Amino acid sequence: MNKEENMLKKRLIELSNLAYSRDIVTFSDFLNLNELNILHTTPKDLFPARYETFGGYGLSERQMAAFLPDALYFEYTPPIKAIQVAPANKRFAEDLSHRDYLGALMNLGIERAKLGDILVDGDMAFIVAKEEIADYIAQNLTRIRHTAVRAAVTDAEEMSYSPRYEAIKGTVASVRLDTVLSVAYPLSRSKLVSYIETGKVFVNGKLITSNGYHLKDEDIISVRGMGRIAFEGILSETKKGRYMIAVRKYI
């Protein structure tokens, strides 16, 4: 664990201690997959207050952590908003990518840790962000590349976003991580094993470096640089003892 990772671990423990000692809810910034793995793999006895993670929608990859005191029995409101961005004039709009939206936000001087997922859906997008900067984004994000845009703040739970995916079926000898990945990604086994062993594969936010890791139904697998899939489970068993499985590959 490098210096930055140790500093993050220390900060998360401080937030947990603060929630416990002051009997309040404390929140982290948005955490990426590596940072979420640090959170999930830190021994639980170092966190006096339990935590929950959330990112604005069910399949969020970047998530915040909320540290909750023992006496908390009421629901809390996560301090996040969604900013809906759409072209001011569709006729003159470019095809904008995730990178285009992120670049425009970085040009506004916004820290990446204040931003959650950026969900591009056709000619519009939702930007998940900490509540404290949502209005600033809506007021100042007026152009992405050469496209004039309009932005408006909405509650994250009101986002009308449904992730698109490709349904894929295939047969495998077992539901090991590497074999399930081979159904979604037509790469050689050695290439897939390399992705796993070099720390590029996460299952439900936890770093997995063993290609023999056994998956469970509805596990979400994130592969850095390649996207995400959901393992739906075993559909049937063939006469030769292989398994027909189904996965959702998000696009």
Tab-separated table of C-alpha atoms in Angstrom:
chain	number	residue	atom	x	y	z
A	1	MET	CA	0.000	0.000	0.000
A	2	ASN	CA	1.531	3.329	-1.081
A	3	LYS	CA	1.492	6.669	0.758
A	4	GLU	CA	-1.729	7.919	-0.872
A	5	GLU	CA	-3.537	4.659	-0.120
A	6	ASN	CA	-2.410	4.781	3.503
A	7	MET	CA	-3.634	8.378	3.766
A	8	LEU	CA	-7.032	7.343	2.392
A	9	LYS	CA	-7.274	4.450	4.853
A	10	LYS	CA	-6.419	6.818	7.710
A	11	ARG	CA	-9.046	9.334	6.513
A	12	LEU	CA	-11.760	6.662	6.346
A	13	ILE	CA	-10.948	5.521	9.874
A	14	GLU	CA	-11.089	9.162	11.044
A	15	LEU	CA	-14.548	9.568	9.508
A	16	SER	CA	-15.729	6.426	11.284
A	17	ASN	CA	-14.320	7.642	14.594
A	18	LEU	CA	-15.991	11.033	14.115
A	19	ALA	CA	-19.370	9.424	13.418
A	20	TYR	CA	-19.038	7.242	16.513
A	21	SER	CA	-17.782	9.891	18.922
A	22	ARG	CA	-20.149	12.687	17.863
A	23	ASP	CA	-23.136	10.509	17.050
A	24	ILE	CA	-23.485	11.973	13.550
A	25	VAL	CA	-23.383	10.650	10.004
A	26	THR	CA	-20.154	11.377	8.147
A	27	PHE	CA	-19.510	10.990	4.429
A	28	SER	CA	-16.451	10.339	2.299
A	29	ASP	CA	-15.855	11.750	-1.151
A	30	PHE	CA	-16.607	9.495	-4.109
A	31	LEU	CA	-14.315	6.470	-4.107
A	32	ASN	CA	-13.083	4.697	-7.224
A	33	LEU	CA	-12.743	0.922	-7.462
A	34	ASN	CA	-9.261	0.828	-5.924
A	35	GLU	CA	-10.354	3.095	-3.086
A	36	LEU	CA	-13.523	1.076	-2.467
A	37	ASN	CA	-11.351	-2.006	-2.226
A	38	ILE	CA	-9.270	-0.306	0.485
A	39	LEU	CA	-12.483	0.470	2.365
A	40	HIS	CA	-13.858	-3.060	2.053
A	41	THR	CA	-10.594	-4.794	2.982
A	42	THR	CA	-9.759	-2.643	6.014
A	43	PRO	CA	-10.401	-4.752	9.143
A	44	LYS	CA	-13.886	-3.960	10.435
A	45	ASP	CA	-12.635	-3.546	14.014
A	46	LEU	CA	-10.827	-0.369	12.906
A	47	PHE	CA	-14.193	1.202	12.097
A	48	PRO	CA	-16.124	1.932	15.337
A	49	ALA	CA	-19.081	3.124	13.234
A	50	ARG	CA	-20.473	0.844	10.533
A	51	TYR	CA	-20.616	2.076	6.956
A	52	GLU	CA	-22.777	1.876	3.850
A	53	THR	CA	-21.860	2.813	0.291
A	54	PHE	CA	-23.992	4.375	-2.419
A	55	GLY	CA	-23.522	6.079	-5.769
A	56	GLY	CA	-26.909	7.399	-6.825
A	57	TYR	CA	-28.200	4.336	-8.692
A	58	GLY	CA	-28.057	0.578	-8.428
A	59	LEU	CA	-25.070	-0.151	-10.647
A	60	SER	CA	-22.903	2.791	-9.626
A	61	GLU	CA	-19.171	2.183	-9.854
A	62	ARG	CA	-17.914	5.284	-8.054
A	63	GLN	CA	-19.483	5.406	-4.594
A	64	MET	CA	-19.451	7.424	-1.388
A	65	ALA	CA	-19.248	5.861	2.058
A	66	ALA	CA	-21.577	6.908	4.869
A	67	PHE	CA	-20.380	6.127	8.404
A	68	LEU	CA	-23.327	5.628	10.749
A	69	PRO	CA	-23.366	5.901	14.568
A	70	ASP	CA	-24.864	3.032	16.533
A	71	ALA	CA	-27.766	5.180	17.719
A	72	LEU	CA	-28.897	5.990	14.179
A	73	TYR	CA	-32.236	4.396	13.407
A	74	PHE	CA	-33.727	6.958	11.028
A	75	GLU	CA	-33.074	7.251	7.329
A	76	TYR	CA	-30.459	9.744	6.177
A	77	THR	CA	-30.327	11.616	2.898
A	78	PRO	CA	-27.146	11.014	0.881
A	79	PRO	CA	-25.550	14.364	-0.052
A	80	ILE	CA	-25.552	13.707	-3.783
A	81	LYS	CA	-27.376	15.148	-6.757
A	82	ALA	CA	-27.659	14.344	-10.445
A	83	ILE	CA	-27.091	16.989	-13.097
A	84	GLN	CA	-28.945	16.313	-16.332
A	85	VAL	CA	-27.069	17.660	-19.350
A	86	ALA	CA	-28.582	17.993	-22.824
A	87	PRO	CA	-27.630	19.914	-25.975
A	88	ALA	CA	-29.118	23.382	-26.271
A	89	ASN	CA	-29.845	22.612	-29.922
A	90	LYS	CA	-29.923	18.951	-30.971
A	91	ARG	CA	-29.481	19.891	-34.609
A	92	PHE	CA	-25.957	21.189	-33.996
A	93	ALA	CA	-24.947	18.700	-31.294
A	94	GLU	CA	-21.884	16.483	-31.573
A	95	ASP	CA	-21.676	12.894	-30.416
A	96	LEU	CA	-20.171	13.341	-26.959
A	97	SER	CA	-18.358	10.626	-25.048
A	98	HIS	CA	-17.759	10.018	-21.356
A	99	ARG	CA	-14.292	11.511	-21.823
A	100	ASP	CA	-15.762	14.678	-23.337
A	101	TYR	CA	-18.061	15.230	-20.355
A	102	LEU	CA	-15.284	14.505	-17.865
A	103	GLY	CA	-12.879	16.841	-19.660
A	104	ALA	CA	-15.394	19.684	-19.553
A	105	LEU	CA	-15.881	19.155	-15.811
A	106	MET	CA	-12.142	19.102	-15.168
A	107	ASN	CA	-11.867	22.387	-17.082
A	108	LEU	CA	-14.256	23.888	-14.512
A	109	GLY	CA	-11.701	23.059	-11.824
A	110	ILE	CA	-13.751	20.302	-10.213
A	111	GLU	CA	-11.937	17.559	-8.323
A	112	ARG	CA	-12.609	14.036	-9.579
A	113	ALA	CA	-13.361	12.909	-6.018
A	114	LYS	CA	-16.407	15.215	-5.973
A	115	LEU	CA	-17.911	13.398	-8.961
A	116	GLY	CA	-19.581	10.024	-9.192
A	117	ASP	CA	-20.439	8.185	-12.386
A	118	ILE	CA	-21.079	10.020	-15.638
A	119	LEU	CA	-23.917	8.251	-17.436
A	120	VAL	CA	-24.072	8.969	-21.153
A	121	ASP	CA	-27.376	8.060	-22.772
A	122	GLY	CA	-27.630	9.060	-26.421
A	123	ASP	CA	-27.414	12.826	-26.801
A	124	MET	CA	-27.790	13.537	-23.085
A	125	ALA	CA	-26.091	12.533	-19.858
A	126	PHE	CA	-26.465	12.445	-16.094
A	127	ILE	CA	-23.555	13.568	-13.938
A	128	VAL	CA	-23.662	12.269	-10.358
A	129	ALA	CA	-21.970	14.728	-8.002
A	130	LYS	CA	-21.707	15.807	-4.396
A	131	GLU	CA	-24.558	18.103	-3.487
A	132	GLU	CA	-22.175	20.923	-2.586
A	133	ILE	CA	-21.020	21.411	-6.189
A	134	ALA	CA	-24.187	20.501	-8.106
A	135	ASP	CA	-25.436	24.071	-8.552
A	136	TYR	CA	-21.981	25.242	-9.614
A	137	ILE	CA	-21.884	22.602	-12.342
A	138	ALA	CA	-25.388	23.426	-13.550
A	139	GLN	CA	-24.570	27.133	-13.764
A	140	ASN	CA	-21.161	26.850	-15.393
A	141	LEU	CA	-21.309	23.780	-17.643
A	142	THR	CA	-22.492	25.517	-20.807
A	143	ARG	CA	-20.309	23.943	-23.505
A	144	ILE	CA	-18.781	20.529	-24.135
A	145	ARG	CA	-16.320	20.558	-27.010
A	146	HIS	CA	-18.172	22.663	-29.607
A	147	THR	CA	-21.654	21.789	-28.355
A	148	ALA	CA	-23.666	24.284	-26.314
A	149	VAL	CA	-25.470	22.477	-23.484
A	150	ARG	CA	-28.025	23.108	-20.776
A	151	ALA	CA	-27.677	21.567	-17.331
A	152	ALA	CA	-30.212	21.186	-14.540
A	153	VAL	CA	-29.952	19.709	-11.047
A	154	THR	CA	-32.254	16.877	-10.010
A	155	ASP	CA	-32.388	14.361	-7.169
A	156	ALA	CA	-30.290	11.294	-7.939
A	157	GLU	CA	-33.187	8.925	-7.278
A	158	GLU	CA	-35.195	10.708	-9.966
A	159	MET	CA	-32.744	9.949	-12.759
A	160	SER	CA	-34.545	8.366	-15.708
A	161	TYR	CA	-31.586	6.194	-16.639
A	162	SER	CA	-31.630	2.505	-17.490
A	163	PRO	CA	-28.235	1.036	-18.361
A	164	ARG	CA	-28.081	-0.732	-21.699
A	165	TYR	CA	-26.629	-4.203	-21.854
A	166	GLU	CA	-26.059	-7.159	-24.130
A	167	ALA	CA	-27.390	-10.520	-22.954
A	168	ILE	CA	-24.801	-13.249	-23.544
A	169	LYS	CA	-24.943	-16.995	-22.960
A	170	GLY	CA	-22.128	-19.524	-23.066
A	171	THR	CA	-20.883	-22.826	-21.677
A	172	VAL	CA	-18.117	-23.083	-19.097
A	173	ALA	CA	-16.491	-25.870	-17.130
A	174	SER	CA	-17.079	-23.994	-13.848
A	175	VAL	CA	-18.192	-20.592	-12.585
A	176	ARG	CA	-14.657	-19.431	-11.899
A	177	LEU	CA	-13.911	-15.777	-12.503
A	178	ASP	CA	-11.673	-16.364	-15.517
A	179	THR	CA	-14.106	-18.714	-17.276
A	180	VAL	CA	-17.074	-16.388	-16.784
A	181	LEU	CA	-15.043	-13.462	-18.107
A	182	SER	CA	-14.209	-15.523	-21.195
A	183	VAL	CA	-17.919	-15.638	-22.077
A	184	ALA	CA	-18.199	-11.838	-22.080
A	185	TYR	CA	-14.774	-11.010	-23.472
A	186	PRO	CA	-13.402	-13.099	-26.373
A	187	LEU	CA	-9.807	-13.005	-25.164
A	188	SER	CA	-7.309	-15.781	-24.526
A	189	ARG	CA	-7.278	-17.343	-21.075
A	190	SER	CA	-3.722	-16.079	-20.495
A	191	LYS	CA	-4.833	-12.526	-21.278
A	192	LEU	CA	-7.787	-12.740	-18.903
A	193	VAL	CA	-5.660	-14.274	-16.143
A	194	SER	CA	-3.184	-11.424	-16.611
A	195	TYR	CA	-5.968	-8.863	-16.101
A	196	ILE	CA	-6.978	-10.613	-12.880
A	197	GLU	CA	-3.498	-11.136	-11.454
A	198	THR	CA	-2.393	-7.545	-12.174
A	199	GLY	CA	-5.234	-6.047	-10.143
A	200	LYS	CA	-7.634	-4.919	-12.850
A	201	VAL	CA	-10.704	-6.978	-11.878
A	202	PHE	CA	-13.166	-6.179	-9.086
A	203	VAL	CA	-16.172	-8.174	-7.923
A	204	ASN	CA	-18.812	-6.125	-6.094
A	205	GLY	CA	-16.202	-3.434	-5.479
A	206	LYS	CA	-13.567	-5.785	-4.064
A	207	LEU	CA	-10.266	-6.420	-5.807
A	208	ILE	CA	-9.950	-10.088	-6.808
A	209	THR	CA	-6.564	-11.395	-7.918
A	210	SER	CA	-7.377	-15.118	-8.004
A	211	ASN	CA	-8.609	-16.413	-11.354
A	212	GLY	CA	-10.246	-19.335	-9.509
A	213	TYR	CA	-12.551	-17.058	-7.505
A	214	HIS	CA	-16.028	-18.646	-7.416
A	215	LEU	CA	-18.818	-16.304	-8.506
A	216	LYS	CA	-22.329	-16.057	-7.102
A	217	ASP	CA	-25.543	-15.121	-8.902
A	218	GLU	CA	-25.844	-11.372	-9.619
A	219	ASP	CA	-22.207	-10.609	-8.825
A	220	ILE	CA	-21.095	-7.430	-10.606
A	221	ILE	CA	-17.663	-7.726	-12.216
A	222	SER	CA	-15.733	-4.601	-13.225
A	223	VAL	CA	-12.684	-4.879	-15.477
A	224	ARG	CA	-10.635	-1.706	-15.701
A	225	GLY	CA	-10.584	-0.446	-19.262
A	226	MET	CA	-13.121	-3.008	-20.458
A	227	GLY	CA	-16.364	-2.245	-18.610
A	228	ARG	CA	-18.703	-4.268	-16.427
A	229	ILE	CA	-20.704	-7.451	-16.553
A	230	ALA	CA	-23.240	-9.088	-14.250
A	231	PHE	CA	-23.157	-12.842	-13.720
A	232	GLU	CA	-26.802	-13.920	-13.869
A	233	GLY	CA	-26.168	-17.536	-12.932
A	234	ILE	CA	-26.287	-21.093	-14.244
A	235	LEU	CA	-29.101	-21.850	-16.669
A	236	SER	CA	-28.542	-25.594	-17.101
A	237	GLU	CA	-25.964	-28.361	-17.042
A	238	THR	CA	-24.940	-30.221	-20.193
A	239	LYS	CA	-24.565	-33.971	-20.492
A	240	LYS	CA	-20.788	-33.523	-20.419
A	241	GLY	CA	-20.921	-31.738	-17.081
A	242	ARG	CA	-20.452	-28.211	-18.405
A	243	TYR	CA	-22.649	-25.301	-17.386
A	244	MET	CA	-24.698	-23.010	-19.568
A	245	ILE	CA	-24.483	-19.541	-17.979
A	246	ALA	CA	-25.897	-16.104	-18.668
A	247	VAL	CA	-24.212	-12.737	-18.244
A	248	ARG	CA	-25.208	-9.129	-18.871
A	249	LYS	CA	-22.500	-7.071	-20.550
A	250	TYR	CA	-23.148	-3.360	-19.997
A	251	ILE	CA	-22.572	-1.138	-23.020
